[in-house]
Amino acid sequence: MRYVLIGRGKMGRLIQETAQAAGDEIQAAFGRDDLDQLGRLGRVADVVIDFSRPEALPEIASYVRRTGTPLLSGTTGYTPAQLEELRALGSAAPVLWSANYSLGVAVLVRALREVSGVLKPDFDIEITETHHNQKADAPSGTAKLLVEAVDPQHELRPVYGRQGNVGKRSREEIGIHALRGGTVAGTHTVHFFGPDEELEFTHRAASRQIFVNGALHMARLLPGKPNGLYDLQKILFGE
C-alpha cells in the first residue's frame, strides 16, 4: 500500500512507523507548517490518511476532489458543517471517517445499538470518558460516537457535567462527562442505571497502537469501493 499522511502528531508518527514496518510506502507526509504543499501533489497513493486537525479539512478536501484518492480520516473535533463537508466529499472518492478505529469500539457501538432500545425507556444513561492531559477536545469523538449509538433519534438531551442545584435528574437527559489526566490512551464507559440494577459497557485502550492497527486495516479495504461516506459499521458488518 502507498499512503499520503496528514498529521505529524503522535498518531501520525506511529502510523508512519507501523506502515513502514509492514512494508507499506509513505509517498508524502504533511503537517501544519507545510500542508499548503499538498496542493502541488498529484495522485501518488492508494489512500490519504488524515489524523490532524479540523482546520486542515479544506486543503485535504481540495486534494481528494482533484485526485479522487480515497480518504481515511480519524480527525476529531469537527463541527456539524465540517462533517457535512466530509459527507459531500464522498461524491468524489470513497471516504471513511471514524472517531475511533479500535475494532473493540466498533463492536461496542453495534452492541449499544442492539440494547439501548430495550433499556432506554426505564434506565438513566450516563457516559464517562477519560483521556491523557494533552487531548484538546472534549467530549471525545468516541464519546459522541457512543451517544449516537445509544440515541440515534436524538430523543435525549445531552448534559455535559453538573454543577450547583441542578434539581432532579430528568429521564430525557443523557449525561456526558470528560476526565483528563496523565497518559491515559482512552477509557469509555456507558452506564445504564435502572431500578435496583446497573449495567455498564467499558472499553479501555492500553495504547494508541490499537487505533493505528485498526486504521491501517481499514485503509487496506478502502481502495476500489464505490464513492461515498463510510463508517466502520458499514464496512465491518456490511451495513
PDB file of N, CA, C and O in Angstrom, residues 143-202:
ATOM      1  N   ALA A 143     -16.777   9.411  22.546  1.00  0.00           N
ATOM      2  CA  ALA A 143     -17.951   9.599  23.400  1.00  0.00           C
ATOM      3  C   ALA A 143     -19.155  10.031  22.566  1.00  0.00           C
ATOM      4  O   ALA A 143     -20.281   9.545  22.763  1.00  0.00           O
ATOM      5  N   LYS A 144     -18.937  10.934  21.620  1.00  0.00           N
ATOM      6  CA  LYS A 144     -20.028  11.365  20.734  1.00  0.00           C
ATOM      7  C   LYS A 144     -20.532  10.192  19.890  1.00  0.00           C
ATOM      8  O   LYS A 144     -21.735  10.062  19.635  1.00  0.00           O
ATOM      9  N   LEU A 145     -19.603   9.343  19.464  1.00  0.00           N
ATOM     10  CA  LEU A 145     -19.975   8.157  18.693  1.00  0.00           C
ATOM     11  C   LEU A 145     -20.869   7.239  19.519  1.00  0.00           C
ATOM     12  O   LEU A 145     -21.858   6.681  19.023  1.00  0.00           O
ATOM     13  N   LEU A 146     -20.541   7.084  20.802  1.00  0.00           N
ATOM     14  CA  LEU A 146     -21.339   6.228  21.686  1.00  0.00           C
ATOM     15  C   LEU A 146     -22.709   6.845  21.974  1.00  0.00           C
ATOM     16  O   LEU A 146     -23.705   6.120  22.064  1.00  0.00           O
ATOM     17  N   VAL A 147     -22.758   8.157  22.110  1.00  0.00           N
ATOM     18  CA  VAL A 147     -24.052   8.832  22.288  1.00  0.00           C
ATOM     19  C   VAL A 147     -24.942   8.564  21.086  1.00  0.00           C
ATOM     20  O   VAL A 147     -26.138   8.268  21.220  1.00  0.00           O
ATOM     21  N   GLU A 148     -24.374   8.666  19.890  1.00  0.00           N
ATOM     22  CA  GLU A 148     -25.139   8.425  18.663  1.00  0.00           C
ATOM     23  C   GLU A 148     -25.640   6.979  18.607  1.00  0.00           C
ATOM     24  O   GLU A 148     -26.755   6.716  18.144  1.00  0.00           O
ATOM     25  N   ALA A 149     -24.820   6.047  19.089  1.00  0.00           N
ATOM     26  CA  ALA A 149     -25.227   4.638  19.090  1.00  0.00           C
ATOM     27  C   ALA A 149     -26.378   4.393  20.056  1.00  0.00           C
ATOM     28  O   ALA A 149     -27.301   3.624  19.765  1.00  0.00           O
ATOM     29  N   VAL A 150     -26.330   5.059  21.211  1.00  0.00           N
ATOM     30  CA  VAL A 150     -27.365   4.883  22.227  1.00  0.00           C
ATOM     31  C   VAL A 150     -28.648   5.608  21.840  1.00  0.00           C
ATOM     32  O   VAL A 150     -29.754   5.121  22.094  1.00  0.00           O
ATOM     33  N   ASP A 151     -28.510   6.771  21.215  1.00  0.00           N
ATOM     34  CA  ASP A 151     -29.660   7.642  20.963  1.00  0.00           C
ATOM     35  C   ASP A 151     -29.661   8.145  19.523  1.00  0.00           C
ATOM     36  O   ASP A 151     -29.503   9.337  19.268  1.00  0.00           O
ATOM     37  N   PRO A 152     -29.824   7.250  18.546  1.00  0.00           N
ATOM     38  CA  PRO A 152     -29.715   7.659  17.138  1.00  0.00           C
ATOM     39  C   PRO A 152     -30.798   8.640  16.699  1.00  0.00           C
ATOM     40  O   PRO A 152     -30.601   9.390  15.742  1.00  0.00           O
ATOM     41  N   GLN A 153     -31.927   8.649  17.377  1.00  0.00           N
ATOM     42  CA  GLN A 153     -33.010   9.565  17.011  1.00  0.00           C
ATOM     43  C   GLN A 153     -32.937  10.889  17.753  1.00  0.00           C
ATOM     44  O   GLN A 153     -33.820  11.737  17.605  1.00  0.00           O
ATOM     45  N   HIS A 154     -31.905  11.066  18.575  1.00  0.00           N
ATOM     46  CA  HIS A 154     -31.681  12.305  19.322  1.00  0.00           C
ATOM     47  C   HIS A 154     -32.892  12.654  20.188  1.00  0.00           C
ATOM     48  O   HIS A 154     -33.339  13.812  20.235  1.00  0.00           O
ATOM     49  N   GLU A 155     -33.374  11.660  20.900  1.00  0.00           N
ATOM     50  CA  GLU A 155     -34.515  11.867  21.796  1.00  0.00           C
ATOM     51  C   GLU A 155     -34.080  12.380  23.165  1.00  0.00           C
ATOM     52  O   GLU A 155     -34.900  12.916  23.914  1.00  0.00           O
ATOM     53  N   LEU A 156     -32.804  12.200  23.507  1.00  0.00           N
ATOM     54  CA  LEU A 156     -32.293  12.600  24.816  1.00  0.00           C
ATOM     55  C   LEU A 156     -31.547  13.928  24.723  1.00  0.00           C
ATOM     56  O   LEU A 156     -30.974  14.268  23.694  1.00  0.00           O
ATOM     57  N   ARG A 157     -31.543  14.665  25.812  1.00  0.00           N
ATOM     58  CA  ARG A 157     -30.874  15.971  25.861  1.00  0.00           C
ATOM     59  C   ARG A 157     -29.501  15.814  26.521  1.00  0.00           C
ATOM     60  O   ARG A 157     -29.413  15.430  27.690  1.00  0.00           O
ATOM     61  N   PRO A 158     -28.401  16.100  25.798  1.00  0.00           N
ATOM     62  CA  PRO A 158     -27.076  15.966  26.393  1.00  0.00           C
ATOM     63  C   PRO A 158     -26.861  16.965  27.527  1.00  0.00           C
ATOM     64  O   PRO A 158     -27.210  18.139  27.422  1.00  0.00           O
ATOM     65  N   VAL A 159     -26.301  16.479  28.623  1.00  0.00           N
ATOM     66  CA  VAL A 159     -25.915  17.322  29.761  1.00  0.00           C
ATOM     67  C   VAL A 159     -24.432  17.075  30.009  1.00  0.00           C
ATOM     68  O   VAL A 159     -24.026  15.960  30.331  1.00  0.00           O
ATOM     69  N   TYR A 160     -23.626  18.126  29.853  1.00  0.00           N
ATOM     70  CA  TYR A 160     -22.175  17.984  29.942  1.00  0.00           C
ATOM     71  C   TYR A 160     -21.699  18.377  31.337  1.00  0.00           C
ATOM     72  O   TYR A 160     -21.364  19.524  31.607  1.00  0.00           O
ATOM     73  N   GLY A 161     -21.735  17.410  32.248  1.00  0.00           N
ATOM     74  CA  GLY A 161     -21.354  17.679  33.627  1.00  0.00           C
ATOM     75  C   GLY A 161     -22.486  18.383  34.364  1.00  0.00           C
ATOM     76  O   GLY A 161     -23.436  18.894  33.762  1.00  0.00           O
ATOM     77  N   ARG A 162     -22.401  18.412  35.689  1.00  0.00           N
ATOM     78  CA  ARG A 162     -23.447  19.049  36.501  1.00  0.00           C
ATOM     79  C   ARG A 162     -22.782  19.848  37.609  1.00  0.00           C
ATOM     80  O   ARG A 162     -21.766  19.425  38.167  1.00  0.00           O
ATOM     81  N   GLN A 163     -23.375  20.995  37.914  1.00  0.00           N
ATOM     82  CA  GLN A 163     -22.838  21.841  38.968  1.00  0.00           C
ATOM     83  C   GLN A 163     -23.972  22.630  39.592  1.00  0.00           C
ATOM     84  O   GLN A 163     -24.892  23.076  38.899  1.00  0.00           O
ATOM     85  N   GLY A 164     -23.931  22.790  40.910  1.00  0.00           N
ATOM     86  CA  GLY A 164     -24.923  23.591  41.604  1.00  0.00           C
ATOM     87  C   GLY A 164     -26.213  22.834  41.849  1.00  0.00           C
ATOM     88  O   GLY A 164     -26.287  21.599  41.738  1.00  0.00           O
ATOM     89  N   ASN A 165     -27.254  23.562  42.150  1.00  0.00           N
ATOM     90  CA  ASN A 165     -28.563  22.962  42.449  1.00  0.00           C
ATOM     91  C   ASN A 165     -29.280  22.663  41.131  1.00  0.00           C
ATOM     92  O   ASN A 165     -30.097  23.446  40.646  1.00  0.00           O
ATOM     93  N   VAL A 166     -28.950  21.519  40.520  1.00  0.00           N
ATOM     94  CA  VAL A 166     -29.471  21.193  39.192  1.00  0.00           C
ATOM     95  C   VAL A 166     -30.843  20.542  39.239  1.00  0.00           C
ATOM     96  O   VAL A 166     -31.477  20.344  38.201  1.00  0.00           O
ATOM     97  N   GLY A 167     -31.285  20.191  40.439  1.00  0.00           N
ATOM     98  CA  GLY A 167     -32.607  19.601  40.551  1.00  0.00           C
ATOM     99  C   GLY A 167     -32.624  18.116  40.214  1.00  0.00           C
ATOM    100  O   GLY A 167     -31.595  17.502  39.903  1.00  0.00           O
ATOM    101  N   LYS A 168     -33.799  17.562  40.222  1.00  0.00           N
ATOM    102  CA  LYS A 168     -33.977  16.140  39.948  1.00  0.00           C
ATOM    103  C   LYS A 168     -33.553  15.807  38.521  1.00  0.00           C
ATOM    104  O   LYS A 168     -33.801  16.570  37.587  1.00  0.00           O
ATOM    105  N   ARG A 169     -32.906  14.659  38.381  1.00  0.00           N
ATOM    106  CA  ARG A 169     -32.470  14.237  37.041  1.00  0.00           C
ATOM    107  C   ARG A 169     -33.688  13.888  36.187  1.00  0.00           C
ATOM    108  O   ARG A 169     -34.583  13.169  36.615  1.00  0.00           O
ATOM    109  N   SER A 170     -33.682  14.386  34.958  1.00  0.00           N
ATOM    110  CA  SER A 170     -34.758  14.089  34.027  1.00  0.00           C
ATOM    111  C   SER A 170     -34.450  12.803  33.269  1.00  0.00           C
ATOM    112  O   SER A 170     -33.292  12.528  32.924  1.00  0.00           O
ATOM    113  N   ARG A 171     -35.450  12.009  32.979  1.00  0.00           N
ATOM    114  CA  ARG A 171     -35.276  10.795  32.191  1.00  0.00           C
ATOM    115  C   ARG A 171     -34.862  11.128  30.755  1.00  0.00           C
ATOM    116  O   ARG A 171     -34.289  10.294  30.053  1.00  0.00           O
ATOM    117  N   GLU A 172     -35.121  12.362  30.334  1.00  0.00           N
ATOM    118  CA  GLU A 172     -34.771  12.781  28.972  1.00  0.00           C
ATOM    119  C   GLU A 172     -33.316  13.234  28.850  1.00  0.00           C
ATOM    120  O   GLU A 172     -32.881  13.650  27.780  1.00  0.00           O
ATOM    121  N   GLU A 173     -32.556  13.180  29.944  1.00  0.00           N
ATOM    122  CA  GLU A 173     -31.151  13.575  29.897  1.00  0.00           C
ATOM    123  C   GLU A 173     -30.267  12.393  29.512  1.00  0.00           C
ATOM    124  O   GLU A 173     -30.608  11.236  29.742  1.00  0.00           O
ATOM    125  N   ILE A 174     -29.101  12.705  28.940  1.00  0.00           N
ATOM    126  CA  ILE A 174     -28.001  11.754  28.856  1.00  0.00           C
ATOM    127  C   ILE A 174     -26.752  12.510  29.301  1.00  0.00           C
ATOM    128  O   ILE A 174     -26.358  13.500  28.690  1.00  0.00           O
ATOM    129  N   GLY A 175     -26.176  12.087  30.419  1.00  0.00           N
ATOM    130  CA  GLY A 175     -25.021  12.770  30.978  1.00  0.00           C
ATOM    131  C   GLY A 175     -23.742  12.363  30.263  1.00  0.00           C
ATOM    132  O   GLY A 175     -23.521  11.184  29.975  1.00  0.00           O
ATOM    133  N   ILE A 176     -22.888  13.345  29.963  1.00  0.00           N
ATOM    134  CA  ILE A 176     -21.624  13.099  29.275  1.00  0.00           C
ATOM    135  C   ILE A 176     -20.523  13.819  30.053  1.00  0.00           C
ATOM    136  O   ILE A 176     -20.580  15.036  30.228  1.00  0.00           O
ATOM    137  N   HIS A 177     -19.522  13.057  30.505  1.00  0.00           N
ATOM    138  CA  HIS A 177     -18.531  13.595  31.421  1.00  0.00           C
ATOM    139  C   HIS A 177     -17.120  13.281  30.930  1.00  0.00           C
ATOM    140  O   HIS A 177     -16.823  12.136  30.571  1.00  0.00           O
ATOM    141  N   ALA A 178     -16.251  14.288  30.900  1.00  0.00           N
ATOM    142  CA  ALA A 178     -14.886  14.139  30.393  1.00  0.00           C
ATOM    143  C   ALA A 178     -13.885  14.288  31.539  1.00  0.00           C
ATOM    144  O   ALA A 178     -13.920  15.267  32.276  1.00  0.00           O
ATOM    145  N   LEU A 179     -12.996  13.296  31.665  1.00  0.00           N
ATOM    146  CA  LEU A 179     -11.895  13.340  32.616  1.00  0.00           C
ATOM    147  C   LEU A 179     -10.591  13.437  31.845  1.00  0.00           C
ATOM    148  O   LEU A 179     -10.437  12.793  30.804  1.00  0.00           O
ATOM    149  N   ARG A 180      -9.636  14.215  32.347  1.00  0.00           N
ATOM    150  CA  ARG A 180      -8.365  14.408  31.671  1.00  0.00           C
ATOM    151  C   ARG A 180      -7.221  14.277  32.673  1.00  0.00           C
ATOM    152  O   ARG A 180      -7.244  14.916  33.730  1.00  0.00           O
ATOM    153  N   GLY A 181      -6.212  13.471  32.312  1.00  0.00           N
ATOM    154  CA  GLY A 181      -5.062  13.368  33.192  1.00  0.00           C
ATOM    155  C   GLY A 181      -4.070  12.314  32.756  1.00  0.00           C
ATOM    156  O   GLY A 181      -4.430  11.324  32.109  1.00  0.00           O
ATOM    157  N   GLY A 182      -2.807  12.550  33.088  1.00  0.00           N
ATOM    158  CA  GLY A 182      -1.779  11.552  32.857  1.00  0.00           C
ATOM    159  C   GLY A 182      -1.604  11.186  31.403  1.00  0.00           C
ATOM    160  O   GLY A 182      -1.641  12.031  30.511  1.00  0.00           O
ATOM    161  N   THR A 183      -1.443   9.901  31.162  1.00  0.00           N
ATOM    162  CA  THR A 183      -1.154   9.396  29.815  1.00  0.00           C
ATOM    163  C   THR A 183      -2.217   8.399  29.332  1.00  0.00           C
ATOM    164  O   THR A 183      -1.940   7.567  28.477  1.00  0.00           O
ATOM    165  N   VAL A 184      -3.415   8.498  29.862  1.00  0.00           N
ATOM    166  CA  VAL A 184      -4.479   7.549  29.514  1.00  0.00           C
ATOM    167  C   VAL A 184      -4.762   7.598  28.014  1.00  0.00           C
ATOM    168  O   VAL A 184      -5.068   8.660  27.463  1.00  0.00           O
ATOM    169  N   ALA A 185      -4.673   6.457  27.359  1.00  0.00           N
ATOM    170  CA  ALA A 185      -4.910   6.411  25.914  1.00  0.00           C
ATOM    171  C   ALA A 185      -6.389   6.583  25.588  1.00  0.00           C
ATOM    172  O   ALA A 185      -6.738   7.112  24.538  1.00  0.00           O
ATOM    173  N   GLY A 186      -7.259   6.130  26.465  1.00  0.00           N
ATOM    174  CA  GLY A 186      -8.697   6.288  26.230  1.00  0.00           C
ATOM    175  C   GLY A 186      -9.504   5.227  26.953  1.00  0.00           C
ATOM    176  O   GLY A 186      -9.298   4.034  26.733  1.00  0.00           O
ATOM    177  N   THR A 187     -10.403   5.660  27.841  1.00  0.00           N
ATOM    178  CA  THR A 187     -11.338   4.754  28.514  1.00  0.00           C
ATOM    179  C   THR A 187     -12.733   5.332  28.375  1.00  0.00           C
ATOM    180  O   THR A 187     -12.946   6.515  28.659  1.00  0.00           O
ATOM    181  N   HIS A 188     -13.672   4.521  27.922  1.00  0.00           N
ATOM    182  CA  HIS A 188     -15.054   4.964  27.730  1.00  0.00           C
ATOM    183  C   HIS A 188     -16.004   3.979  28.400  1.00  0.00           C
ATOM    184  O   HIS A 188     -15.871   2.765  28.201  1.00  0.00           O
ATOM    185  N   THR A 189     -16.926   4.501  29.190  1.00  0.00           N
ATOM    186  CA  THR A 189     -17.921   3.663  29.857  1.00  0.00           C
ATOM    187  C   THR A 189     -19.311   4.228  29.621  1.00  0.00           C
ATOM    188  O   THR A 189     -19.542   5.432  29.804  1.00  0.00           O
ATOM    189  N   VAL A 190     -20.211   3.366  29.213  1.00  0.00           N
ATOM    190  CA  VAL A 190     -21.628   3.715  29.091  1.00  0.00           C
ATOM    191  C   VAL A 190     -22.357   3.047  30.245  1.00  0.00           C
ATOM    192  O   VAL A 190     -22.318   1.817  30.389  1.00  0.00           O
ATOM    193  N   HIS A 191     -23.001   3.865  31.090  1.00  0.00           N
ATOM    194  CA  HIS A 191     -23.707   3.371  32.281  1.00  0.00           C
ATOM    195  C   HIS A 191     -25.208   3.384  32.018  1.00  0.00           C
ATOM    196  O   HIS A 191     -25.759   4.399  31.596  1.00  0.00           O
ATOM    197  N   PHE A 192     -25.850   2.271  32.287  1.00  0.00           N
ATOM    198  CA  PHE A 192     -27.315   2.188  32.277  1.00  0.00           C
ATOM    199  C   PHE A 192     -27.762   1.967  33.721  1.00  0.00           C
ATOM    200  O   PHE A 192     -27.516   0.910  34.296  1.00  0.00           O
ATOM    201  N   PHE A 193     -28.411   2.989  34.318  1.00  0.00           N
ATOM    202  CA  PHE A 193     -28.874   2.905  35.704  1.00  0.00           C
ATOM    203  C   PHE A 193     -30.371   2.644  35.712  1.00  0.00           C
ATOM    204  O   PHE A 193     -31.167   3.503  35.316  1.00  0.00           O
ATOM    205  N   GLY A 194     -30.763   1.464  36.154  1.00  0.00           N
ATOM    206  CA  GLY A 194     -32.175   1.112  36.207  1.00  0.00           C
ATOM    207  C   GLY A 194     -32.659   0.929  37.634  1.00  0.00           C
ATOM    208  O   GLY A 194     -31.885   1.076  38.588  1.00  0.00           O
ATOM    209  N   PRO A 195     -33.923   0.597  37.811  1.00  0.00           N
ATOM    210  CA  PRO A 195     -34.453   0.324  39.145  1.00  0.00           C
ATOM    211  C   PRO A 195     -33.759  -0.897  39.753  1.00  0.00           C
ATOM    212  O   PRO A 195     -33.913  -2.018  39.268  1.00  0.00           O
ATOM    213  N   ASP A 196     -32.940  -0.674  40.749  1.00  0.00           N
ATOM    214  CA  ASP A 196     -32.285  -1.748  41.514  1.00  0.00           C
ATOM    215  C   ASP A 196     -31.254  -2.528  40.711  1.00  0.00           C
ATOM    216  O   ASP A 196     -30.854  -3.630  41.108  1.00  0.00           O
ATOM    217  N   GLU A 197     -30.808  -1.997  39.570  1.00  0.00           N
ATOM    218  CA  GLU A 197     -29.760  -2.676  38.816  1.00  0.00           C
ATOM    219  C   GLU A 197     -29.008  -1.676  37.951  1.00  0.00           C
ATOM    220  O   GLU A 197     -29.516  -0.616  37.610  1.00  0.00           O
ATOM    221  N   GLU A 198     -27.773  -2.037  37.622  1.00  0.00           N
ATOM    222  CA  GLU A 198     -26.926  -1.187  36.788  1.00  0.00           C
ATOM    223  C   GLU A 198     -26.155  -2.060  35.808  1.00  0.00           C
ATOM    224  O   GLU A 198     -25.646  -3.130  36.172  1.00  0.00           O
ATOM    225  N   LEU A 199     -26.093  -1.611  34.557  1.00  0.00           N
ATOM    226  CA  LEU A 199     -25.337  -2.308  33.518  1.00  0.00           C
ATOM    227  C   LEU A 199     -24.315  -1.339  32.936  1.00  0.00           C
ATOM    228  O   LEU A 199     -24.642  -0.194  32.635  1.00  0.00           O
ATOM    229  N   GLU A 200     -23.057  -1.808  32.805  1.00  0.00           N
ATOM    230  CA  GLU A 200     -22.008  -0.966  32.255  1.00  0.00           C
ATOM    231  C   GLU A 200     -21.339  -1.654  31.074  1.00  0.00           C
ATOM    232  O   GLU A 200     -21.124  -2.860  31.086  1.00  0.00           O
ATOM    233  N   PHE A 201     -21.000  -0.847  30.066  1.00  0.00           N
ATOM    234  CA  PHE A 201     -20.159  -1.291  28.958  1.00  0.00           C
ATOM    235  C   PHE A 201     -18.900  -0.420  28.990  1.00  0.00           C
ATOM    236  O   PHE A 201     -19.009   0.813  28.900  1.00  0.00           O
ATOM    237  N   THR A 202     -17.736  -1.033  29.096  1.00  0.00           N
ATOM    238  CA  THR A 202     -16.490  -0.275  29.181  1.00  0.00           C
ATOM    239  C   THR A 202     -15.494  -0.769  28.143  1.00  0.00           C
ATOM    240  O   THR A 202     -15.318  -1.978  27.964  1.00  0.00           O
TER     241      THR A 202
END
